Structures are given as structure tokens and as C-alpha cells.
mmCIF file with all atom_site columns, C-alpha atoms in Angstrom:
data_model
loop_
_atom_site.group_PDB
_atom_site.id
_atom_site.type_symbol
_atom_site.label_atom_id
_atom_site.label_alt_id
_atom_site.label_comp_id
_atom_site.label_asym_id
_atom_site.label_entity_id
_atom_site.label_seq_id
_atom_site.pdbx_PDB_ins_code
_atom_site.Cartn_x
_atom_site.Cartn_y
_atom_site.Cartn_z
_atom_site.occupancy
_atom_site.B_iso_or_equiv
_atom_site.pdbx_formal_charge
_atom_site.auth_seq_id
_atom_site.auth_comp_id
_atom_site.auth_asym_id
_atom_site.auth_atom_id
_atom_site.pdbx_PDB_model_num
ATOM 1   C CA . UNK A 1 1   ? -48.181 -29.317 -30.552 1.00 44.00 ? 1   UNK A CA 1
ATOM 2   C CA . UNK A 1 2   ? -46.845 -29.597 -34.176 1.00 50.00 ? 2   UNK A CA 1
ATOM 3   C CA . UNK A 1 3   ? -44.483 -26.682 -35.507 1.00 68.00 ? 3   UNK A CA 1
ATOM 4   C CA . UNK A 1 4   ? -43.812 -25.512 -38.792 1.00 78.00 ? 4   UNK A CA 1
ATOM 5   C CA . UNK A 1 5   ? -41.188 -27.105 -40.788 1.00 82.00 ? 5   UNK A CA 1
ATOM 6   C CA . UNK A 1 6   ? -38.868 -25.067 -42.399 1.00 82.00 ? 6   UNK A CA 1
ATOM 7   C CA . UNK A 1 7   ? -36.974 -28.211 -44.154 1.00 82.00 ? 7   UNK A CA 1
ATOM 8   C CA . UNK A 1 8   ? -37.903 -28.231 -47.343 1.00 82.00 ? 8   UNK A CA 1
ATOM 9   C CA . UNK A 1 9   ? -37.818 -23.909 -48.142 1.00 83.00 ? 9   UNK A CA 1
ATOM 10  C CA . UNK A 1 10  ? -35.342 -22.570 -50.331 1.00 85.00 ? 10  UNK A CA 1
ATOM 11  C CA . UNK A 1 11  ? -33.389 -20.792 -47.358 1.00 85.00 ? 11  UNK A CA 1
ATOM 12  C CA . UNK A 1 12  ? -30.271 -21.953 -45.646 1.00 84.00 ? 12  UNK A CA 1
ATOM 13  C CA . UNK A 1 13  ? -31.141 -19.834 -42.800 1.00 85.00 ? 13  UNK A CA 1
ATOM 14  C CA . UNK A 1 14  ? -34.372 -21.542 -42.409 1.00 86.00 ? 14  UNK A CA 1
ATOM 15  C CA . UNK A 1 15  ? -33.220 -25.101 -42.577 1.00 86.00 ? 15  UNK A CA 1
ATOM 16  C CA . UNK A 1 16  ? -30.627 -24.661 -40.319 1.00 86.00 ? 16  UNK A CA 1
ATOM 17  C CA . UNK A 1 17  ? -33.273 -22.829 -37.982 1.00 85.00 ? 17  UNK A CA 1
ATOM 18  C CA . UNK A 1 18  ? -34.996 -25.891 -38.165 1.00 84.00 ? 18  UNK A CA 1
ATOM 19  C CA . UNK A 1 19  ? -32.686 -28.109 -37.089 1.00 83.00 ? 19  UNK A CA 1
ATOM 20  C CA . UNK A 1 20  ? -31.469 -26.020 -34.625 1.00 81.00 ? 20  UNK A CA 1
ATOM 21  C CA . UNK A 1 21  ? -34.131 -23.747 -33.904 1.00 74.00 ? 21  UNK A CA 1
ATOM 22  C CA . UNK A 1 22  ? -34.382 -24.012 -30.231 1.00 85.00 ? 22  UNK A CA 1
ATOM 23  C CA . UNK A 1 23  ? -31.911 -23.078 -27.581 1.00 89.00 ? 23  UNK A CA 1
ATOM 24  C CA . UNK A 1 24  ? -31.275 -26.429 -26.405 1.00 95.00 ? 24  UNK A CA 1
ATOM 25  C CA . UNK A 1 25  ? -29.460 -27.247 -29.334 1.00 94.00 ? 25  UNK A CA 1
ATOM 26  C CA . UNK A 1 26  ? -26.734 -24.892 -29.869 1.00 94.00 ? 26  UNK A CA 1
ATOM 27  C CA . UNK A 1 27  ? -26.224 -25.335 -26.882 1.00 95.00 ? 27  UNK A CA 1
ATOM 28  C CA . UNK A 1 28  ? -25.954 -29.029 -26.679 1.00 97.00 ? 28  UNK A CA 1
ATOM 29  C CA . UNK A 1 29  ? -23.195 -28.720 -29.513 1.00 96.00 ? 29  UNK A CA 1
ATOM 30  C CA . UNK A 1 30  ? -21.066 -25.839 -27.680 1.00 96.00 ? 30  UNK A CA 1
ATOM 31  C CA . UNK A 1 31  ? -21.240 -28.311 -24.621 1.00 97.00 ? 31  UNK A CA 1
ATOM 32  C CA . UNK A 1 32  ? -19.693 -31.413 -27.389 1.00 98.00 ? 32  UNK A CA 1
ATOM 33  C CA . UNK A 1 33  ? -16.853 -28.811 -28.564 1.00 97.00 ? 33  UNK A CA 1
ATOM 34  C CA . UNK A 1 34  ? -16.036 -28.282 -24.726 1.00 96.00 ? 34  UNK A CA 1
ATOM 35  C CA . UNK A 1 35  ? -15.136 -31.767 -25.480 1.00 97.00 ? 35  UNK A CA 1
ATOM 36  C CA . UNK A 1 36  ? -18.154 -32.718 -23.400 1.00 98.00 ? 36  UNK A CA 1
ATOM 37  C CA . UNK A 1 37  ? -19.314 -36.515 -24.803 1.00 98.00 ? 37  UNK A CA 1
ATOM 38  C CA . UNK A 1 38  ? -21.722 -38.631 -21.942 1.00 98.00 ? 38  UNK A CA 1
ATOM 39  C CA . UNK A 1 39  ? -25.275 -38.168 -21.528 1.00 97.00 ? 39  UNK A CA 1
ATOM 40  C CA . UNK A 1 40  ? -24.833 -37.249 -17.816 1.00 97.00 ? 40  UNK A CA 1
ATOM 41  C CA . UNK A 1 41  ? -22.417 -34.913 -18.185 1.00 98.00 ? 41  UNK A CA 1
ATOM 42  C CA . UNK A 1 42  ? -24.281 -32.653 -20.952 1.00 98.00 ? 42  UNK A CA 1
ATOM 43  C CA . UNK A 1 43  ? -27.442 -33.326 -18.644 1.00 98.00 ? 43  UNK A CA 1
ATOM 44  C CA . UNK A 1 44  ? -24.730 -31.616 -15.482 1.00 97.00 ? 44  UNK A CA 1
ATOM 45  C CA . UNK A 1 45  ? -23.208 -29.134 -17.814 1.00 97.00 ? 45  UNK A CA 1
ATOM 46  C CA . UNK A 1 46  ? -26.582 -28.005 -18.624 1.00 97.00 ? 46  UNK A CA 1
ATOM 47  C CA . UNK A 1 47  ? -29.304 -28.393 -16.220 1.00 97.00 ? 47  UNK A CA 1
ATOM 48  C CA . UNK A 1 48  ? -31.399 -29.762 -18.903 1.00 97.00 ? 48  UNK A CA 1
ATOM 49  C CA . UNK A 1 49  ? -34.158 -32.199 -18.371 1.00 97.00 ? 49  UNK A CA 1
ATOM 50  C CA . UNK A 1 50  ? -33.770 -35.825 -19.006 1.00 97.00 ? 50  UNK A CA 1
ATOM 51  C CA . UNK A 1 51  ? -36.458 -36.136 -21.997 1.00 97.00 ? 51  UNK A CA 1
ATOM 52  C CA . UNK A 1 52  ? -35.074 -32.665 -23.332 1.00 96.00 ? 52  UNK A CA 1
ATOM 53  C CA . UNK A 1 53  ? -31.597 -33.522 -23.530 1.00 97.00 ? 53  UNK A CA 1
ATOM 54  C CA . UNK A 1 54  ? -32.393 -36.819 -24.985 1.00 97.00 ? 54  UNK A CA 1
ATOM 55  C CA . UNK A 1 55  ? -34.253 -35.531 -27.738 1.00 95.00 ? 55  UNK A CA 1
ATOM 56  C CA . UNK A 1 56  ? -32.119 -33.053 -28.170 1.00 96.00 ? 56  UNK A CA 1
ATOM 57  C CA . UNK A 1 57  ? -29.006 -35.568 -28.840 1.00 97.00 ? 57  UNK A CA 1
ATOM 58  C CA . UNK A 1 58  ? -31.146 -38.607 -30.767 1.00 96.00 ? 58  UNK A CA 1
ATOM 59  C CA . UNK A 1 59  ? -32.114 -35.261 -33.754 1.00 94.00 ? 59  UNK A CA 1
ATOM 60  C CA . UNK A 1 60  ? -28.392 -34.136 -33.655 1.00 96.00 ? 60  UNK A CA 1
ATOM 61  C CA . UNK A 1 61  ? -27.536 -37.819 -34.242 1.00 97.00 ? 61  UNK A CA 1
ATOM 62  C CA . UNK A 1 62  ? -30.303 -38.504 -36.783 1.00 95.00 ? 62  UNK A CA 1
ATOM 63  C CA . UNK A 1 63  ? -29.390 -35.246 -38.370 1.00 94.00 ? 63  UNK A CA 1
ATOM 64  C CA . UNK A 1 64  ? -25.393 -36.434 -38.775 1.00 96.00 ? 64  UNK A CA 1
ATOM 65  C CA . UNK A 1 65  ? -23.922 -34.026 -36.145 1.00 97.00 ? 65  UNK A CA 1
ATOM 66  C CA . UNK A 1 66  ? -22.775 -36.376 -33.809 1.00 98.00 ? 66  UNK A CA 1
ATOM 67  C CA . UNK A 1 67  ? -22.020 -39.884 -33.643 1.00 98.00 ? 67  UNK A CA 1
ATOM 68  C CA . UNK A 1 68  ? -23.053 -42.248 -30.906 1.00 97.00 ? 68  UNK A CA 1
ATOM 69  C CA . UNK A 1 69  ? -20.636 -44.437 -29.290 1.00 97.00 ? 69  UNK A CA 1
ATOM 70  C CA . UNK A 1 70  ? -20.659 -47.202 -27.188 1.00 97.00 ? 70  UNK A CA 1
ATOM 71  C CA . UNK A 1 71  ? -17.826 -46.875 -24.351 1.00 95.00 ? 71  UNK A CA 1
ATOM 72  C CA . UNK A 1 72  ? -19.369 -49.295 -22.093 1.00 94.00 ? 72  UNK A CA 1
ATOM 73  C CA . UNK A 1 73  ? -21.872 -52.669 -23.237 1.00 93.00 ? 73  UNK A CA 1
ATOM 74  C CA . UNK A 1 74  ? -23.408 -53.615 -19.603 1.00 93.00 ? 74  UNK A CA 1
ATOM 75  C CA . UNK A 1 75  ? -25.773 -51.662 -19.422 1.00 94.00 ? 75  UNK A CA 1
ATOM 76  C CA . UNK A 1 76  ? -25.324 -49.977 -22.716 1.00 94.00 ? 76  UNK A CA 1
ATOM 77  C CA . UNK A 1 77  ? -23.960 -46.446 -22.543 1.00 95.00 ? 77  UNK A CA 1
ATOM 78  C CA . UNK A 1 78  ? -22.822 -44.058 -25.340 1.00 97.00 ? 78  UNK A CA 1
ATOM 79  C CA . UNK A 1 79  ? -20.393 -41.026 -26.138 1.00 98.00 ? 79  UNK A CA 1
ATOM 80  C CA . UNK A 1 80  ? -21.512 -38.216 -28.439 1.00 98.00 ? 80  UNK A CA 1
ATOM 81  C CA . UNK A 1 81  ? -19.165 -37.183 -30.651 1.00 98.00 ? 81  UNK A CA 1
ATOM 82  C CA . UNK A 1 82  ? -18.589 -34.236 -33.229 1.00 98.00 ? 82  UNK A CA 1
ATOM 83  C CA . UNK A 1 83  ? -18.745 -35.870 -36.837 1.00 98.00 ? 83  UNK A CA 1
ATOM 84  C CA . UNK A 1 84  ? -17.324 -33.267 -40.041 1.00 98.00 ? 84  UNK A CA 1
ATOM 85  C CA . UNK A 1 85  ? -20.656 -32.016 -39.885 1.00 97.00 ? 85  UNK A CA 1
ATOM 86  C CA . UNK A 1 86  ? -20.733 -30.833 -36.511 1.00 97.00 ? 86  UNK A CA 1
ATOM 87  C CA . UNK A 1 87  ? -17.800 -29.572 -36.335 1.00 97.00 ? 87  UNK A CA 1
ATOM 88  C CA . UNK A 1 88  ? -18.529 -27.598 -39.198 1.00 97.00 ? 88  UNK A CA 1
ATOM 89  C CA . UNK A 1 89  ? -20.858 -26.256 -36.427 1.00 95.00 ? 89  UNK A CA 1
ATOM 90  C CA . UNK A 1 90  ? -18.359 -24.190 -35.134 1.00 96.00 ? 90  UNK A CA 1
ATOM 91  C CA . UNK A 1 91  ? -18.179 -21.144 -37.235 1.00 94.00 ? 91  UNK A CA 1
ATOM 92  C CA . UNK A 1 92  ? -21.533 -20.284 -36.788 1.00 93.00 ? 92  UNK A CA 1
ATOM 93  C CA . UNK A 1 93  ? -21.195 -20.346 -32.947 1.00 93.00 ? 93  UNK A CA 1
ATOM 94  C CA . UNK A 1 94  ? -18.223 -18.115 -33.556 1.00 95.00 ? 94  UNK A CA 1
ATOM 95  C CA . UNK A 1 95  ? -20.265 -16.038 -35.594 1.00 93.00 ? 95  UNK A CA 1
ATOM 96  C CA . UNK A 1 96  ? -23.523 -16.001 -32.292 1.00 93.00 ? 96  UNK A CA 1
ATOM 97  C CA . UNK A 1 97  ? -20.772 -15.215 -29.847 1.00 94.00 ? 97  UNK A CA 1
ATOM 98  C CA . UNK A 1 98  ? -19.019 -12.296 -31.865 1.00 94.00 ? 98  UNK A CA 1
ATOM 99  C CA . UNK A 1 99  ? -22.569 -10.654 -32.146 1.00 93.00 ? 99  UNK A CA 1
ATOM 100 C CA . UNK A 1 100 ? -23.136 -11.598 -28.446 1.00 93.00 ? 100 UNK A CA 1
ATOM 101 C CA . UNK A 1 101 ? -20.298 -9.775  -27.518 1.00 94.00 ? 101 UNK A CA 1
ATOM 102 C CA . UNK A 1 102 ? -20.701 -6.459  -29.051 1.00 93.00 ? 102 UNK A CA 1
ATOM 103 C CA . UNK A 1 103 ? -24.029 -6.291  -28.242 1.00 94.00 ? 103 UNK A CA 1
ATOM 104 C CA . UNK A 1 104 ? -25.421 -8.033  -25.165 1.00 94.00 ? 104 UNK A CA 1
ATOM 105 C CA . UNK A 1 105 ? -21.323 -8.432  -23.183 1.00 92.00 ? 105 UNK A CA 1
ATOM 106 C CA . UNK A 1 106 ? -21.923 -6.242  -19.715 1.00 93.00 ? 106 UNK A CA 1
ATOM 107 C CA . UNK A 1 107 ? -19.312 -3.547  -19.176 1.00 95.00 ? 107 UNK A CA 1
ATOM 108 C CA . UNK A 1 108 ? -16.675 -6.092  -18.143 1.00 96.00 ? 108 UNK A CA 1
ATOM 109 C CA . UNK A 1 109 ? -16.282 -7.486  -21.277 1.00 94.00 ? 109 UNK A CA 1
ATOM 110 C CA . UNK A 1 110 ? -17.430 -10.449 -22.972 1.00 94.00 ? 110 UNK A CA 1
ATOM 111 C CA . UNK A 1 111 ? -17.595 -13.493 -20.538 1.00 93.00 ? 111 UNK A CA 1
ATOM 112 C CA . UNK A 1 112 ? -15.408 -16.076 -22.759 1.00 94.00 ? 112 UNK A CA 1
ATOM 113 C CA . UNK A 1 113 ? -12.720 -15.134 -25.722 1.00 94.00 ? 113 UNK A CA 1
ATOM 114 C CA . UNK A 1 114 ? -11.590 -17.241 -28.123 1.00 95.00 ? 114 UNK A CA 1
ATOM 115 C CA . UNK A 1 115 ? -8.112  -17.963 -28.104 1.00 96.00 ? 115 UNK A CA 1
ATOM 116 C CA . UNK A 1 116 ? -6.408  -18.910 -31.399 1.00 95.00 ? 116 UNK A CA 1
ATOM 117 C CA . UNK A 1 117 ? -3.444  -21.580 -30.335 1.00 96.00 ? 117 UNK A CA 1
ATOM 118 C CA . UNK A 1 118 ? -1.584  -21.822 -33.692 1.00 96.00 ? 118 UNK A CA 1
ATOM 119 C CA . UNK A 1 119 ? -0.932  -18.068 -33.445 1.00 97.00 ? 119 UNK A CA 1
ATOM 120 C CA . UNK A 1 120 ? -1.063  -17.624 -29.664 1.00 97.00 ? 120 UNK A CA 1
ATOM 121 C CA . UNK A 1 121 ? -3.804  -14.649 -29.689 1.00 97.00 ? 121 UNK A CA 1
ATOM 122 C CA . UNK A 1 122 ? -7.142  -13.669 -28.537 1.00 96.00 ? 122 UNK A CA 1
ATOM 123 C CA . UNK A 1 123 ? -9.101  -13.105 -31.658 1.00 95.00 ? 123 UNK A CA 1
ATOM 124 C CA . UNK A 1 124 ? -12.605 -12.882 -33.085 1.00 92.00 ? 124 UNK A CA 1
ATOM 125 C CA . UNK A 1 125 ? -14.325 -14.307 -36.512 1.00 92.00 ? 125 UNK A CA 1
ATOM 126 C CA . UNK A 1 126 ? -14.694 -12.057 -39.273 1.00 92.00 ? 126 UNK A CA 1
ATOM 127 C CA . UNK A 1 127 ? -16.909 -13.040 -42.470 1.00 91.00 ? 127 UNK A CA 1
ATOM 128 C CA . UNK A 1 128 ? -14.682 -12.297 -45.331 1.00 94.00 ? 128 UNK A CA 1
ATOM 129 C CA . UNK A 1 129 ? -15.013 -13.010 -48.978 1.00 95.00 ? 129 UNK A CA 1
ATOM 130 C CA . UNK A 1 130 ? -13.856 -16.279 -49.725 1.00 96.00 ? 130 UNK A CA 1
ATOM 131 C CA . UNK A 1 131 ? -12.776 -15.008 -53.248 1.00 97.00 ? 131 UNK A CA 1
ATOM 132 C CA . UNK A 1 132 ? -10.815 -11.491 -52.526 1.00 97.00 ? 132 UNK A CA 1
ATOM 133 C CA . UNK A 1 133 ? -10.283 -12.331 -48.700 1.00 95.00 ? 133 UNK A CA 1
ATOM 134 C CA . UNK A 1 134 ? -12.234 -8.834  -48.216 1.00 96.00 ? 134 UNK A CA 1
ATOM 135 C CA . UNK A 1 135 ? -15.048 -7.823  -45.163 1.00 94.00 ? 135 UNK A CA 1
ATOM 136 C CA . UNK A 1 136 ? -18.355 -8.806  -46.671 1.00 93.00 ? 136 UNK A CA 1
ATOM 137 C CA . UNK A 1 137 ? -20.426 -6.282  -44.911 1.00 92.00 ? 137 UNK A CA 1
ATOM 138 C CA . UNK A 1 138 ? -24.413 -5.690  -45.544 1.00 91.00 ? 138 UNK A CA 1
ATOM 139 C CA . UNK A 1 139 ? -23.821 -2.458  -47.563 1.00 93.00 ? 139 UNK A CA 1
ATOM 140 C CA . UNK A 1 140 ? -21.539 -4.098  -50.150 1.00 93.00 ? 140 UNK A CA 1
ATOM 141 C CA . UNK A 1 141 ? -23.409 -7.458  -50.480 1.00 92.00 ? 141 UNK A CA 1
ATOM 142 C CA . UNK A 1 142 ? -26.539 -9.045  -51.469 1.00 91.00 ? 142 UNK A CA 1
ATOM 143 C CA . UNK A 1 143 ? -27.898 -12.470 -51.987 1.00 91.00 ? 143 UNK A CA 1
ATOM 144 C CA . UNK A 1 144 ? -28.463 -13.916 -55.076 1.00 91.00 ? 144 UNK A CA 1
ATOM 145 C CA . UNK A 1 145 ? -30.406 -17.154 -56.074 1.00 91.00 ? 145 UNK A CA 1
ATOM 146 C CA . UNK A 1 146 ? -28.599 -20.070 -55.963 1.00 93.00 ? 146 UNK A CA 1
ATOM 147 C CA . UNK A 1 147 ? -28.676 -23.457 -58.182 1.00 93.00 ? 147 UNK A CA 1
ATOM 148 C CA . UNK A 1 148 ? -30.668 -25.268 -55.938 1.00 92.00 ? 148 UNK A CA 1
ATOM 149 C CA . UNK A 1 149 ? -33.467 -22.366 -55.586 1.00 91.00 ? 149 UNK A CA 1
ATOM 150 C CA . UNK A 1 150 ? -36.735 -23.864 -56.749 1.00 92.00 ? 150 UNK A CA 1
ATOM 151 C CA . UNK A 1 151 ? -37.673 -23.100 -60.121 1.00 91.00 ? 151 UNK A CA 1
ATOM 152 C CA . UNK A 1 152 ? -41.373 -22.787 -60.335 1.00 90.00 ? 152 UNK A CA 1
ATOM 153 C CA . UNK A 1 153 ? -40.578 -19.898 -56.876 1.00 90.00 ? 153 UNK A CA 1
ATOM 154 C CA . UNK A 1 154 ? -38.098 -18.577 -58.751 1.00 89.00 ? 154 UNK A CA 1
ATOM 155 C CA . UNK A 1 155 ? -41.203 -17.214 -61.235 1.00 89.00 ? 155 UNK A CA 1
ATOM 156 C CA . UNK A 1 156 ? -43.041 -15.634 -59.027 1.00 91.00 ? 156 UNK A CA 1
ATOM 157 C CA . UNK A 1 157 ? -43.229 -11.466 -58.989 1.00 90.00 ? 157 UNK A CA 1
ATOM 158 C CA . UNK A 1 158 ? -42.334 -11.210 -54.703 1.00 91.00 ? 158 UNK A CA 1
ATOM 159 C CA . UNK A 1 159 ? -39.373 -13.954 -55.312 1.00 89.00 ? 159 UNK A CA 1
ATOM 160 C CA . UNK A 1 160 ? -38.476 -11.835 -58.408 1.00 87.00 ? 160 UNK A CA 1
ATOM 161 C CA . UNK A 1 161 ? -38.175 -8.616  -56.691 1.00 89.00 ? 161 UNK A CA 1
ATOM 162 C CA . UNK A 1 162 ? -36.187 -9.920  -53.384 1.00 89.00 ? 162 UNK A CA 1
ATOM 163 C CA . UNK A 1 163 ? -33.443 -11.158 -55.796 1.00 87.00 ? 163 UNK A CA 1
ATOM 164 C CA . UNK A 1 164 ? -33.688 -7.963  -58.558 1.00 85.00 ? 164 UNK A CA 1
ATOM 165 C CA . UNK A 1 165 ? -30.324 -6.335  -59.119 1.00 79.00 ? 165 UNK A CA 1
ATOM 166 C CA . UNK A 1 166 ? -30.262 -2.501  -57.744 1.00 67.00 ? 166 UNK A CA 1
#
């Protein structure tokens, strides 16, 4: 069965949905920042199926997330690794597991913290302004088009309203 694309709409949010829009996938990648890199081990890691995980790791590799490596030539077997781009990754499952704790952690607390080494803490993420260094919460923000946003959307009267100033 075929499923929209979201890769070509003028959202972020969407094309990154696309990419990684099933649960497999996040997944995969918090399993590669483990420092988990072999097919069999992602497959153990994971209980995923065979075909799944395979899939899974060819569209992370096509999509520049991680690199495949050869570590052994008879038979042919690769590493994954994290390239800039997937390691980029990390933020945003910083971002999942910050709402994950406040909202679905059981009474014990969450089930993993992350630790920051450089400073020796326990910490969370926090979106700030990358400007003023400020919290960037929903009340005093809004989102605004961007240079890439398609002109001849841009026109139209819903588009125009989404984006009007208050």
C-alpha cells in the first residue's frame, strides 16, 4: 500500500515526518547513538524483523544519516554509522524524551536521564532562542514563512491567514 508523501510540502515537520515517520526509525537511530553499528545487533537490540530493519537502515543510508561500512569482505558485512546528519539527529530525540518524561514517565521517574559529561550533571534540553539565549515557549512565539516557502502557496487566503501577524 502506497502512503502519502510529505517530501516535497513546505513544512519541516512534515518532511522530517516523512523520513522518519514510523517508529522503527527513531528508533533505529537511538540504537546507532548507543553506539550500536552491525545489522545483527540493531536486529537483537530491537526485536525487529529482518526485512523491517533492513529497510529501515538502506532509507537512513539513502537519506545521508548513516554511512555503511564494510568491516569484513568474505561474505560482505557492514557497520552503520552516524554521518553529521545523523547526529544532528540527536536533539530532536532529546527533545521526544523530555516530552516523554513529563508526560508519559510512571511515578518512578523517567526510565533513562541524560547525563551531561563535560559538566558532570543530569540535565534536560531546553529550546531557547538562538538569538537572546531566552525560553521560546508557545505563548511568546509564532512561525513565520521562511525563504524557501513556495511562492505561488504563499498567495493563497488559508496560507495567508496561518502566517498573519496578531
Amino acid at each position: 500500500m502506497r502512503r502519502t508523501s510529505f517530501a516535497r510540502w513546505p513544512c519541516s515537520v512534515a518532511r522530517t515526518m516523512d523520513l522518519l515517520g514510523d517508529w522503527w526509525t527513531p528508533l533505529v537511530l537511538r540504537e546507532a547513538f548507543y553506539g550500536i553499528r552491525r545489522f545483527d545487533e540493531f536486529r537483537h537490540e530491537l526485536g525487529i524483523a529482518r526485512t523491517t530493519l533492513s529497510e529501515r537502515l538502506h532509507r537512513l543510508v539513502e537519506e545521508g544519516l548513516l554511512e555503511k561500512q564494510a568491516y569484513q569482505h568474505e561474505p560482505v558485512r557492514y557497520e552503520y554509522l552516524l554521518t553529521e546528519k545523523g547526529a544532528d539527529f540527536w536533539s530532536v530525540l532529546l527533545a521526544m524524551s523530555k516530552w516523554g518524561d513529563r508526560w508519559l514517565a510512571s511515578e518512578e521517574g523517567p526510565p533513562v536521564v541524560l547525563h551531561h559529561t563535560r559538566c558532570g550533571h543530569d540535565t534536560q534540553v531546553n529550546v531557547v532562542c538562538a538569538h537572546c539565549g531566552d525560553p521560546v515557549p508557545v505563548e511568546e512565539s509564532r512561525m513565520r514563512m521562511g525563504p524557501g516557502y513556495p511562492p505561488h502557496l504563499a498567495e493563497r487566503p488559508e496560507i495567508a491567514r496561518r502566517f498573519a501577524e496578531e
